[in-house]
């Protein structure tokens, strides 16, 4: 799925240069469920941005199924995000003025499919996260766990190849956290999805077969060896 | 999704939407009202001008009097010892009639007419001879002790008695017109009220202004004395401008008759020029000026500046204050729209970043933001249109009367100079036996020219409606572009920021 070679990402803040990722090389196979752990400021989110085509590396390559995200132009990156990559965020990031169903539909807007098909697929996605009857609720009317379910439905409705999640349980209580993790592990098992999951929580990390640790911009594979 | 999202966003930040829309609406309404009133005032101005100069006149040519002593003006009656007939009580009955050019203008040779007619782009010319007739009838103490000179203020008319004299002075304006050149000139805004208008070949006849005729209790078939000659009244005319509006002159004579009565053979005072297209007016005016160096050449816009009264106040007010107010309010409304849009984008950084992260293109996000602003502009435009239409309707309903006078026509319709009851005035002492004719300043107040009252009609043209809505949409678009630019620069990685 992912072939990462000598990836470096530096941020410039005035005179200060922050090296968020230093010469990272990494392979993530199809259908893997990977947890990424590490101290705050270690570079977890930065790595996820590189995997998701949200930003370009300073140097190195990030090949997604053979295509280098680092060499793509904006249009190509946008298309990759629209078609093959699903995102889930710590703060859910639903559009507050749109209903749960409409929020799921936003992910299908770029693919320009017919409105009816779009709605039907969104309904099915909501059903798969157990929120069929909450489609016309606004995010503000849903609990945190429910909002994250909607966000997962939004990420999965377009049938992406990979799901990238940045601290998806960071804002949830333990019980809800377990529900969400169960849901994601279930989707991974059922749909053969590749999932990269950034988490602080070792309980969450313990549920995954492969764990990476990033500190000071360097990746260490905890499950290797 | 575009419209659903757009509608929800605007409804969600209702306050901003209302503020921005109302800001734009007020600006648009102001633009409409200012434009409508200014058009209305312009229409009123040209009505005033038309009532004096006639329809279709683009340029008038006159020749100013060179010095205060020259030209026409207040009449001067000289009575010698031989004048009049003595009556038994030692007074004399006197009657005198004077016909001269109107105050402030002199006559010039009628060849100017051909000169002007020969110029390029001139589509019509007509010449008139504007005169003033003054008649004195009355009794004076026997002037055998010395000549009596009486001078009058510009109001002319007067009656009274002083120091054993009783007299009446009548004054009216007379315009000699060429009946053949009826397409241009003062009679174009006049319509026949009774009898007929002047025709080619007319001689020694007069047509009266209907208002003047009614005042003087004169009717078709009666006679009027002009320059000492009795002329048959063949018709009366009234102004097409409105009821009770006087035409340019009290009496109209065939040009030749007027010239011979005033002893001004082949002389005219005004040339009315029609130009083939508005674009050529200035060029023709310049050409006339170089052909006739002594003449004073006035275009319609020069003449409009000469319109006085509340009309000119309104015109100035709307011209400066109105325009500035519109510009300022419009700028403020645009600024407000931009400010709110930009702050909206800033507040939605994570939301818009998320949309980008899940695959919305830059164009789609920008379009969404700009669309919201444009719809705000459209709402503002629609409300502004309604507001403006309502305001214009109210203005028209209020029936604001503007009064305008054109400085050009010195029609003497002023109050009569009232003489003191006895001869004990300064003037009376200095010239024993002479009559005092009232106060000059009083007379000047009467020299207000052709005052026309016009009810302001502010029209709203389709053009201004489109322009106003266009402005509102432009305001929205401008805000959309500025806000959209911000949205475009926004990195999709903003979606990952954990702090809102
Ligand atoms: N846009 C940016 N500009 C400048 N520096 C940045 C930017 N994004 C990240 N950094 C820096 O890069 C480093 C790695 O940040 P990153 O967000 O990847 O850490 P993280 O492991 O996700 O931390 P956390 O657990 O707090 O989310 C940090 O030092 C951070 O300050
Ligand atoms: Mg992070």
XYZ file of C-alpha atoms and ligand atoms in Angstrom:
757
model
C 0.000 0.000 0.000
C 2.576 2.562 1.173
C 6.234 2.668 0.266
C 7.998 5.503 2.075
C 11.599 6.306 1.312
C 13.926 8.745 3.055
C 11.040 11.034 3.965
C 11.952 14.333 5.584
C 9.591 17.107 6.533
C 10.804 20.387 7.966
C 8.724 23.322 9.069
C 10.067 26.814 9.052
C 8.893 29.135 11.786
C 10.675 32.387 11.190
C 14.331 31.587 11.771
C 13.632 28.380 13.597
C 13.563 25.209 11.527
C 11.651 22.253 12.958
C 12.473 18.864 11.547
C 9.229 16.996 12.176
C 10.284 13.892 10.214
C 13.863 12.862 9.641
C 14.769 10.423 6.837
C 11.873 8.106 7.528
C 11.672 4.900 5.504
C 8.688 2.671 6.019
C 6.458 0.145 4.285
C 2.803 -0.457 5.080
C 1.244 -3.452 3.371
C -2.302 -3.824 1.971
C -4.852 -4.569 4.654
C -2.579 -3.734 7.568
C -3.842 -2.147 10.774
C -1.029 -0.017 12.154
C -0.963 2.015 15.336
C 1.368 4.994 15.542
C 2.420 6.037 19.030
C 4.872 8.462 20.482
C 5.323 11.569 22.596
C 3.630 14.782 21.761
C 5.440 16.748 19.087
C 7.133 13.585 17.915
C 5.793 13.841 14.373
C 2.761 11.523 14.373
C 0.371 13.996 12.778
C 3.046 15.061 10.338
C 3.483 11.487 9.174
C -0.267 11.152 8.751
C -0.332 14.341 6.654
C 2.313 12.870 4.384
C 0.391 9.607 4.073
C -2.822 11.463 3.370
C -1.465 13.903 0.823
C -2.469 16.870 2.993
C 0.968 18.360 2.653
C 4.096 17.658 0.627
C 7.316 16.275 2.076
C 10.428 18.408 2.062
C 12.267 15.494 0.512
C 11.811 11.795 -0.075
C 8.981 9.821 -1.624
C 5.599 8.608 -0.403
C 4.317 6.028 -2.837
C 0.671 5.066 -2.525
C 0.105 1.991 -4.683
C 3.134 2.983 -6.701
C 2.148 6.633 -7.279
C 4.349 9.162 -5.512
C 2.224 11.618 -3.551
C 5.256 13.889 -3.202
C 5.373 14.456 -6.943
C 1.662 15.140 -7.472
C 0.181 18.514 -8.247
C -2.743 19.950 -6.284
C -5.378 18.517 -8.580
C -3.903 15.020 -8.407
C -3.574 15.205 -4.627
C -7.157 16.400 -4.317
C -8.293 13.484 -6.475
C -6.287 11.025 -4.367
C -7.870 12.395 -1.193
C -11.312 12.268 -2.739
C -11.052 8.707 -4.023
C -8.573 6.575 -2.120
C -7.943 8.137 1.296
C -10.377 8.403 4.180
C -9.721 10.664 7.175
C -10.931 10.551 10.745
C -9.964 13.346 13.130
C -9.656 13.703 16.868
C -12.177 16.552 16.904
C -14.567 14.755 14.516
C -14.638 17.831 12.250
C -18.212 17.471 11.088
C -19.809 20.450 9.352
C -21.965 21.855 12.167
C -24.709 23.184 9.895
C -25.203 19.938 8.000
C -27.087 16.896 9.256
C -25.330 13.593 9.912
C -26.516 12.248 6.571
C -25.482 15.386 4.701
C -22.084 15.282 6.388
C -21.572 11.757 5.083
C -22.701 12.911 1.650
C -20.061 15.664 1.523
C -17.442 12.953 0.976
C -19.228 11.910 -2.222
C -19.629 15.445 -3.579
C -16.290 15.427 -5.448
C -17.179 12.181 -7.221
C -20.199 13.861 -8.821
C -22.457 10.847 -8.628
C -26.212 11.236 -8.922
C -27.871 12.712 -5.898
C -30.078 9.683 -5.236
C -27.185 7.228 -5.361
C -25.209 9.536 -3.145
C -27.940 9.657 -0.522
C -28.485 5.911 -0.678
C -24.788 5.260 -0.154
C -24.645 7.715 2.719
C -27.601 6.019 4.377
C -25.868 2.648 3.999
C -22.644 4.058 5.471
C -24.529 5.486 8.444
C -26.176 2.104 8.909
C -22.798 0.379 8.937
C -21.736 2.546 11.899
C -25.059 1.927 13.643
C -26.572 5.384 13.177
C -29.239 4.764 10.575
C -31.872 6.567 12.609
C -29.754 9.638 13.335
C -29.313 10.783 9.766
C -31.255 14.011 10.155
C -29.579 15.081 13.384
C -27.156 17.952 13.422
C -23.702 17.171 14.892
C -24.531 19.329 17.905
C -27.398 16.986 18.704
C -25.147 13.913 18.803
C -22.804 12.612 21.483
C -19.056 12.576 20.873
C -19.063 8.858 20.083
C -21.957 9.285 17.687
C -20.203 12.190 15.985
C -17.088 10.085 15.531
C -19.229 7.302 14.051
C -20.651 9.796 11.562
C -17.085 10.882 10.763
C -16.085 7.255 10.201
C -19.093 6.805 7.925
C -18.023 9.927 6.050
C -14.509 8.507 5.650
C -15.716 5.116 4.464
C -18.672 6.030 2.258
C -16.416 6.466 -0.775
C -14.809 3.037 -0.270
C -11.244 4.304 0.195
C -8.218 2.046 0.094
C -6.833 3.453 3.296
C -8.259 4.980 6.443
C -6.068 7.474 8.297
C -7.144 8.367 11.813
C -5.460 10.943 14.049
C -6.298 10.280 17.688
C -9.864 9.187 16.828
C -10.571 8.318 20.452
C -8.666 11.210 22.003
C -11.828 13.119 22.850
C -13.898 10.158 24.008
C -14.466 8.461 27.344
C -13.197 4.906 27.780
C -16.455 3.178 27.031
C -17.036 5.125 23.866
C -13.377 4.707 22.965
C -13.798 0.928 23.070
C -16.920 1.133 20.905
C -15.082 3.157 18.288
C -12.053 0.891 18.354
C -14.329 -2.134 18.066
C -16.006 -0.510 15.101
C -12.710 0.222 13.360
C -11.218 -3.176 14.042
C -14.461 -4.698 12.757
C -14.322 -2.678 9.548
C -10.670 -3.630 9.102
C -11.494 -7.305 9.483
C -14.677 -7.248 7.354
C -13.585 -4.974 4.537
C -9.866 -5.649 4.320
C -9.225 -1.950 4.787
C -5.723 -0.592 5.438
C -5.834 1.531 8.594
C -3.205 3.809 10.098
C -4.235 4.866 13.568
C -2.396 7.520 15.542
C -2.982 7.169 19.259
C -1.601 8.075 22.626
C -3.581 5.334 24.196
C -1.749 2.029 24.710
C -5.109 0.273 25.225
C -5.998 1.246 21.666
C -2.533 0.348 20.404
C -2.776 -3.046 22.042
C -5.692 -3.915 19.728
C -3.553 -3.547 16.618
C -1.203 -6.167 15.170
C 1.504 -3.626 14.255
C 2.755 -0.682 16.284
C 5.106 2.131 15.282
C 6.668 4.684 17.596
C 7.701 8.126 16.427
C 9.885 10.331 18.579
C 11.838 13.391 17.452
C 10.968 12.650 13.855
C 12.325 9.145 13.808
C 10.196 6.012 13.383
C 10.783 2.789 15.241
C 8.783 -0.370 14.515
C 7.831 -1.816 17.909
C 6.483 -5.090 16.472
C 9.506 -5.875 14.312
C 12.112 -8.204 15.672
C -25.286 20.090 -1.613
C -24.064 23.522 -2.726
C -27.401 25.187 -2.036
C -28.214 23.148 1.071
C -24.857 23.996 2.604
C -25.105 27.630 1.503
C -28.593 28.054 2.931
C -27.652 26.429 6.237
C -24.562 28.581 6.588
C -26.441 31.809 5.935
C -29.205 30.771 8.296
C -26.712 29.693 10.917
C -25.040 33.090 11.015
C -28.296 34.919 10.606
C -27.055 38.043 12.344
C -24.131 38.560 10.015
C -26.265 37.733 7.014
C -28.869 40.277 8.074
C -26.286 42.946 8.863
C -24.451 42.481 5.564
C -27.676 42.295 3.557
C -29.111 45.368 5.265
C -25.870 47.268 4.767
C -25.940 46.498 1.088
C -29.685 47.144 0.945
C -29.373 50.603 2.462
C -26.558 51.450 0.081
C -28.517 50.183 -2.909
C -31.666 51.999 -1.805
C -29.666 55.179 -1.418
C -28.190 54.822 -4.879
C -31.668 54.324 -6.315
C -33.195 57.248 -4.430
C -30.338 59.630 -5.150
C -30.374 58.703 -8.796
C -34.148 58.965 -9.071
C -34.281 62.334 -7.351
C -31.373 63.668 -9.307
C -33.045 62.544 -12.522
C -36.259 64.141 -11.289
C -34.475 67.381 -10.507
C -32.796 67.350 -13.905
C -36.158 66.783 -15.556
C -37.565 69.663 -13.553
C -34.655 71.850 -14.573
C -35.137 71.105 -18.212
C -38.839 71.800 -17.798
C -37.986 75.188 -16.379
C -35.610 75.779 -19.244
C -38.152 74.611 -21.755
C -40.718 76.978 -20.395
C -38.307 79.784 -21.113
C -36.331 78.658 -24.100
C -38.680 76.193 -25.685
C -38.297 72.544 -26.472
C -35.329 71.319 -28.410
C -33.154 74.344 -27.922
C -29.574 73.270 -27.426
C -27.872 76.635 -27.584
C -29.035 80.203 -27.171
C -27.152 83.187 -28.467
C -27.622 86.609 -26.916
C -25.615 89.737 -26.680
C -25.142 91.186 -23.231
C -25.476 94.901 -22.656
C -22.025 96.363 -22.460
C -22.468 98.752 -19.603
C -25.059 99.598 -17.025
C -26.235 102.550 -19.062
C -26.639 100.656 -22.255
C -29.219 98.374 -23.568
C -32.747 98.232 -22.488
C -33.799 98.504 -18.963
C -35.876 100.590 -16.723
C -37.855 102.933 -18.765
C -37.274 106.546 -18.670
C -40.047 108.869 -19.427
C -39.222 112.393 -20.325
C -42.000 114.855 -20.316
C -41.368 118.297 -21.620
C -43.537 121.306 -21.078
C -45.280 120.658 -24.337
C -46.241 117.100 -23.615
C -49.703 116.119 -22.686
C -52.663 118.251 -22.479
C -53.140 120.692 -19.672
C -56.277 120.424 -17.682
C -58.013 123.156 -15.833
C -56.666 122.345 -12.392
C -53.124 122.947 -13.494
C -52.154 119.303 -14.044
C -51.454 117.686 -17.302
C -52.715 114.394 -18.639
C -49.816 112.443 -19.959
C -49.559 109.181 -21.819
C -46.484 107.620 -23.195
C -45.589 104.175 -24.484
C -42.092 102.866 -24.714
C -40.911 99.697 -26.383
C -37.290 98.728 -25.890
C -35.092 95.693 -25.465
C -35.352 93.872 -22.195
C -33.020 94.819 -19.419
C -29.541 93.408 -19.644
C -29.630 92.582 -23.309
C -28.980 94.407 -26.489
C -30.160 93.677 -29.938
C -27.851 92.574 -32.675
C -28.027 92.215 -36.395
C -30.264 89.473 -37.700
C -27.535 88.308 -40.071
C -26.245 86.356 -37.071
C -29.106 83.997 -37.804
C -27.750 83.101 -41.232
C -24.256 82.835 -39.837
C -25.397 80.302 -37.282
C -27.651 78.469 -39.728
C -24.642 77.978 -42.009
C -22.636 76.092 -39.396
C -22.230 72.307 -39.439
C -24.499 70.188 -37.241
C -27.040 72.983 -36.821
C -30.435 71.480 -37.485
C -32.611 74.462 -36.684
C -32.389 78.120 -35.802
C -34.864 80.808 -34.882
C -34.423 84.361 -33.776
C -36.562 86.422 -31.459
C -36.627 90.023 -30.399
C -37.307 90.254 -26.688
C -38.755 93.577 -25.747
C -40.303 95.297 -22.853
C -43.264 97.581 -23.268
C -43.912 100.279 -20.721
C -46.783 102.610 -20.782
C -47.422 105.559 -18.623
C -50.745 107.154 -18.253
C -51.646 109.673 -15.662
C -51.856 113.166 -14.413
C -48.905 115.230 -13.379
C -48.574 118.667 -11.920
C -47.932 121.180 -14.620
C -44.313 120.666 -15.570
C -43.986 124.095 -17.106
C -41.574 125.133 -14.369
C -39.086 122.692 -15.759
C -38.846 119.287 -17.348
C -39.829 116.337 -15.204
C -37.839 113.190 -15.408
C -38.975 110.027 -13.890
C -36.866 107.009 -13.595
C -38.161 103.668 -12.715
C -36.858 100.679 -11.024
C -36.667 97.478 -12.994
C -40.061 96.407 -11.775
C -41.405 99.087 -14.035
C -45.005 98.910 -13.210
C -46.265 101.358 -10.753
C -49.191 103.308 -9.873
C -49.874 105.828 -7.268
C -50.298 109.422 -6.632
C -48.003 111.898 -5.103
C -47.793 115.592 -4.865
C -50.871 116.106 -6.932
C -50.012 113.523 -9.511
C -51.781 110.282 -10.161
C -50.536 107.860 -12.683
C -50.402 104.315 -13.788
C -47.509 102.480 -15.279
C -47.984 99.220 -17.074
C -45.329 96.949 -18.227
C -45.297 93.720 -20.088
C -42.846 91.658 -22.040
C -43.104 91.370 -25.781
C -41.390 88.808 -27.939
C -41.133 89.115 -31.649
C -41.085 85.643 -33.145
C -40.703 84.353 -36.653
C -43.830 82.289 -37.312
C -41.980 80.373 -40.037
C -39.359 79.025 -37.670
C -41.737 77.542 -35.168
C -39.695 74.367 -34.611
C -37.292 76.096 -32.235
C -37.798 78.877 -29.771
C -39.991 79.956 -26.927
C -43.316 79.129 -28.568
C -42.528 75.399 -28.787
C -43.744 74.871 -25.233
C -46.843 76.943 -25.788
C -50.152 75.646 -27.016
C -53.041 77.623 -28.317
C -55.531 78.343 -25.564
C -57.879 80.436 -27.621
C -57.972 81.781 -31.158
C -54.829 80.932 -33.081
C -51.096 81.286 -32.896
C -49.011 83.499 -35.160
C -48.892 82.530 -38.795
C -46.667 83.417 -41.693
C -47.725 86.711 -43.189
C -49.210 88.055 -39.970
C -48.728 91.773 -39.486
C -49.726 94.033 -36.658
C -51.358 91.309 -34.622
C -50.494 89.898 -31.220
C -50.835 86.615 -29.385
C -50.991 86.883 -25.618
C -49.952 84.578 -22.865
C -53.211 83.196 -21.522
C -52.254 83.945 -17.920
C -51.363 87.524 -18.765
C -54.506 87.942 -20.842
C -56.644 86.746 -17.951
C -54.877 89.132 -15.582
C -55.425 92.063 -17.880
C -58.934 90.928 -18.783
C -58.054 90.848 -22.421
C -59.515 88.360 -24.873
C -59.222 87.378 -28.495
C -60.610 90.206 -30.598
C -59.548 92.924 -28.149
C -56.666 95.202 -28.829
C -53.423 95.740 -27.012
C -51.227 98.797 -27.293
C -47.628 97.940 -28.019
C -45.140 100.686 -28.683
C -47.970 103.109 -29.154
C -49.771 101.023 -31.734
C -52.985 99.143 -31.207
C -52.662 95.518 -32.279
C -55.456 93.022 -32.622
C -55.229 90.024 -30.306
C -55.662 86.947 -32.481
C -55.043 84.284 -29.898
C -53.803 83.282 -26.503
C -51.312 80.576 -25.649
C -50.589 78.665 -22.485
C -47.628 76.651 -21.375
C -47.490 72.913 -21.938
C -45.429 72.627 -18.767
C -48.371 72.813 -16.458
C -51.406 74.666 -15.356
C -50.839 78.224 -14.331
C -47.318 78.294 -15.675
C -46.629 81.416 -17.644
C -45.052 81.175 -21.061
C -41.802 82.964 -21.794
C -43.408 86.269 -22.665
C -46.630 88.181 -22.069
C -47.188 89.031 -25.700
C -45.937 87.582 -28.965
C -45.758 89.606 -32.164
C -44.587 88.725 -35.641
C -40.869 89.475 -35.681
C -41.152 92.145 -38.378
C -43.920 93.947 -36.508
C -41.901 93.921 -33.301
C -38.830 95.191 -35.120
C -40.637 98.082 -36.728
C -42.524 99.067 -33.554
C -39.325 99.070 -31.533
C -37.456 100.860 -34.267
C -35.009 97.978 -34.442
C -35.104 97.023 -38.099
C -33.327 93.706 -38.762
C -32.361 93.387 -35.136
C -32.867 90.426 -32.836
C -31.973 89.717 -29.203
C -31.970 85.926 -29.052
C -31.032 83.189 -31.455
C -32.245 79.704 -30.592
C -30.144 76.914 -32.030
C -30.938 73.265 -32.362
C -28.024 70.868 -32.873
C -28.333 67.531 -34.680
C -26.854 65.474 -31.845
C -26.032 66.091 -28.204
C -22.412 65.164 -28.900
C -21.993 68.161 -31.167
C -23.429 70.817 -28.857
C -20.097 71.932 -27.477
C -18.475 72.019 -30.892
C -21.304 74.097 -32.359
C -21.230 76.443 -29.362
C -17.516 76.943 -29.910
C -18.060 77.568 -33.609
C -20.724 80.186 -32.873
C -18.444 81.862 -30.371
C -15.692 82.206 -32.924
C -18.095 83.422 -35.626
C -19.829 85.905 -33.348
C -17.197 87.149 -30.911
C -19.496 89.670 -29.224
C -22.233 87.186 -28.574
C -22.879 85.317 -25.390
C -23.390 81.650 -26.224
C -25.120 79.411 -23.709
C -25.647 75.685 -23.948
C -28.405 73.841 -22.097
C -26.010 72.955 -19.309
C -24.911 76.591 -19.002
C -28.554 77.521 -18.836
C -29.250 74.838 -16.258
C -26.680 76.482 -14.026
C -28.671 79.651 -14.341
C -31.759 78.034 -12.893
C -32.261 79.432 -9.439
C -34.616 78.795 -6.579
C -35.247 75.671 -4.517
C -34.669 73.686 -7.676
C -31.052 74.724 -7.801
C -30.666 74.042 -4.080
C -32.098 70.576 -4.597
C -29.862 70.037 -7.566
C -26.746 71.009 -5.636
C -27.764 68.995 -2.613
C -28.463 65.871 -4.544
C -25.442 66.406 -6.733
C -22.880 66.650 -3.965
C -24.300 65.391 -0.704
C -26.358 62.651 -2.327
C -23.521 61.323 -4.400
C -21.031 61.400 -1.560
C -23.462 59.800 0.817
C -24.116 57.009 -1.661
C -20.422 56.439 -2.226
C -19.635 56.397 1.481
C -22.501 54.111 2.424
C -21.715 51.848 -0.504
C -18.067 51.647 0.521
C -19.075 50.963 4.116
C -21.471 48.242 3.030
C -18.808 46.646 0.835
C -16.322 46.854 3.686
C -18.806 45.274 6.047
C -19.516 42.445 3.613
C -15.803 41.780 3.138
C -15.073 41.966 6.865
C -17.788 39.499 7.789
C -16.859 37.118 5.011
C -13.195 37.122 5.963
C -13.927 36.657 9.649
C -16.336 33.882 8.691
C -13.610 32.090 6.745
C -11.198 32.523 9.623
C -13.702 31.045 12.025
C -14.281 28.110 9.691
C -10.614 27.321 9.125
C -10.913 23.786 10.394
C -14.245 23.172 8.712
C -13.023 24.332 5.311
C -9.711 22.527 5.832
C -11.636 19.330 6.559
C -13.588 19.672 3.322
C -10.307 20.009 1.473
C -8.900 17.023 3.362
C -11.805 14.814 2.349
C -11.323 15.699 -1.286
C -13.146 18.948 -2.026
C -11.168 20.874 -4.592
C -9.932 24.380 -3.956
C -12.408 25.672 -6.513
C -15.341 23.993 -4.820
C -14.448 25.408 -1.395
C -13.843 28.880 -2.823
C -17.100 28.652 -4.775
C -18.963 27.725 -1.626
C -17.582 30.715 0.292
C -18.057 33.116 -2.629
C -21.541 31.737 -3.259
C -22.574 32.601 0.267
C -21.363 36.179 -0.202
C -23.016 36.577 -3.573
C -26.326 35.327 -2.201
C -25.976 37.808 0.645
C -25.432 40.455 -2.007
C -28.505 39.283 -3.901
C -30.621 39.411 -0.752
C -29.248 42.879 -0.057
C -29.984 43.887 -3.631
C -33.556 42.628 -3.486
C -34.243 44.269 -0.136
C -32.498 47.432 -1.298
C -34.574 47.478 -4.449
C -37.766 47.216 -2.439
C -36.523 49.801 0.040
C -35.446 52.157 -2.726
C -38.689 51.734 -4.649
C -40.623 52.415 -1.468
C -38.594 55.545 -0.755
C -38.949 56.828 -4.305
C -42.658 56.089 -4.177
C -42.878 58.072 -0.920
C -40.966 60.957 -2.458
C -43.290 61.005 -5.431
C -46.329 60.679 -3.221
C -45.147 63.555 -1.043
C -45.395 65.786 -4.079
C -42.412 67.952 -3.243
C -42.752 71.204 -5.103
C -39.601 72.737 -6.417
C -39.615 76.216 -7.726
C -37.157 77.242 -10.298
C -36.474 80.402 -12.163
C -34.224 80.813 -15.096
C -31.975 83.793 -14.805
C -32.280 84.327 -18.524
C -35.813 85.581 -18.722
C -36.250 88.879 -16.976
C -39.963 88.762 -16.978
C -41.198 91.631 -14.932
C -44.052 90.373 -12.951
C -43.066 91.900 -9.672
C -45.122 93.704 -7.143
C -46.187 97.147 -8.020
C -44.053 99.910 -6.742
C -46.161 101.590 -4.153
C -45.605 105.304 -3.950
C -45.779 107.013 -0.575
C -49.014 108.825 0.078
C -47.540 112.252 -0.336
C -44.541 113.731 -2.028
C -42.431 113.936 1.102
C -39.714 111.668 -0.072
C -36.091 112.368 -0.724
C -36.611 112.074 -4.393
C -39.677 114.212 -4.209
C -37.768 116.973 -2.450
C -34.954 116.920 -4.892
C -37.212 117.153 -7.834
C -40.147 119.181 -6.783
C -43.306 118.087 -8.414
C -41.858 114.771 -9.391
C -43.333 111.463 -8.399
C -41.592 108.912 -6.306
C -41.865 105.450 -7.656
C -41.241 103.217 -4.748
C -38.271 101.337 -3.602
C -35.789 99.836 -5.965
C -34.927 96.910 -3.760
C -38.552 95.992 -3.641
C -38.480 96.059 -7.376
C -35.459 93.804 -7.628
C -37.219 91.167 -5.621
C -39.787 91.104 -8.313
C -37.259 90.476 -11.027
C -37.193 86.774 -10.329
C -37.709 85.822 -13.898
C -39.972 83.070 -15.023
C -40.595 81.238 -11.779
C -42.051 77.831 -12.406
C -43.300 75.509 -9.710
C -42.724 71.896 -10.545
C -43.773 68.890 -8.535
C -40.779 66.595 -8.221
C -41.293 63.355 -10.074
C -38.447 60.969 -9.357
C -38.366 58.238 -11.978
C -36.746 54.817 -11.488
C -35.303 53.525 -14.714
C -34.707 49.888 -15.553
C -31.090 50.820 -16.041
C -30.689 52.024 -12.467
C -32.514 48.959 -11.149
C -30.038 46.736 -12.968
C -27.116 48.883 -11.888
C -28.243 48.802 -8.255
C -28.686 45.043 -8.184
C -25.383 44.761 -10.018
C -23.740 46.847 -7.302
C -25.154 44.608 -4.588
C -23.955 41.495 -6.381
C -20.618 43.201 -6.949
C -20.385 43.854 -3.216
C -21.116 40.198 -2.546
C -18.703 39.102 -5.230
C -15.980 41.354 -3.905
C -16.432 39.902 -0.426
C -16.546 36.436 -1.970
C -13.310 37.000 -3.842
C -11.498 38.281 -0.767
C -12.933 35.550 1.461
C -12.454 32.948 -1.242
C -8.820 33.882 -1.606
C -8.356 33.150 2.065
C -10.199 29.883 1.705
C -8.043 28.998 -1.288
C -4.810 29.555 0.630
C -6.052 27.460 3.513
C -4.070 24.252 3.931
C -6.026 21.017 4.142
C -3.746 20.049 7.015
C -5.624 22.647 9.088
C -8.159 19.873 9.550
C -5.724 18.118 11.849
C -5.243 21.013 14.210
C -6.584 19.823 17.498
C -7.253 23.321 18.768
C -10.350 24.764 17.219
N 2.479 23.757 10.422
C 3.536 23.671 11.249
N 4.426 24.673 11.315
C 5.495 24.604 12.112
N 5.777 23.572 12.869
C 4.935 22.513 12.844
C 3.764 22.527 12.030
N 3.138 21.346 12.222
C 3.868 20.656 13.092
N 4.944 21.351 13.468
C 5.971 20.896 14.386
O 6.400 19.634 13.966
C 6.627 18.807 15.080
C 5.788 17.559 14.943
O 4.418 17.908 15.063
P 3.215 16.874 14.990
O 1.948 17.622 14.975
O 3.488 15.946 13.898
O 3.378 16.139 16.386
P 2.414 15.026 16.997
O 3.292 13.836 17.206
O 1.232 14.853 16.189
O 2.076 15.640 18.415
P 0.698 15.521 19.241
O 0.743 14.227 19.912
O 0.781 16.661 20.168
O -0.385 15.661 18.239
C 6.275 19.607 16.315
O 7.451 20.124 16.869
C 5.428 20.736 15.778
O 5.623 21.875 16.540
Mg -0.807 15.220 16.442
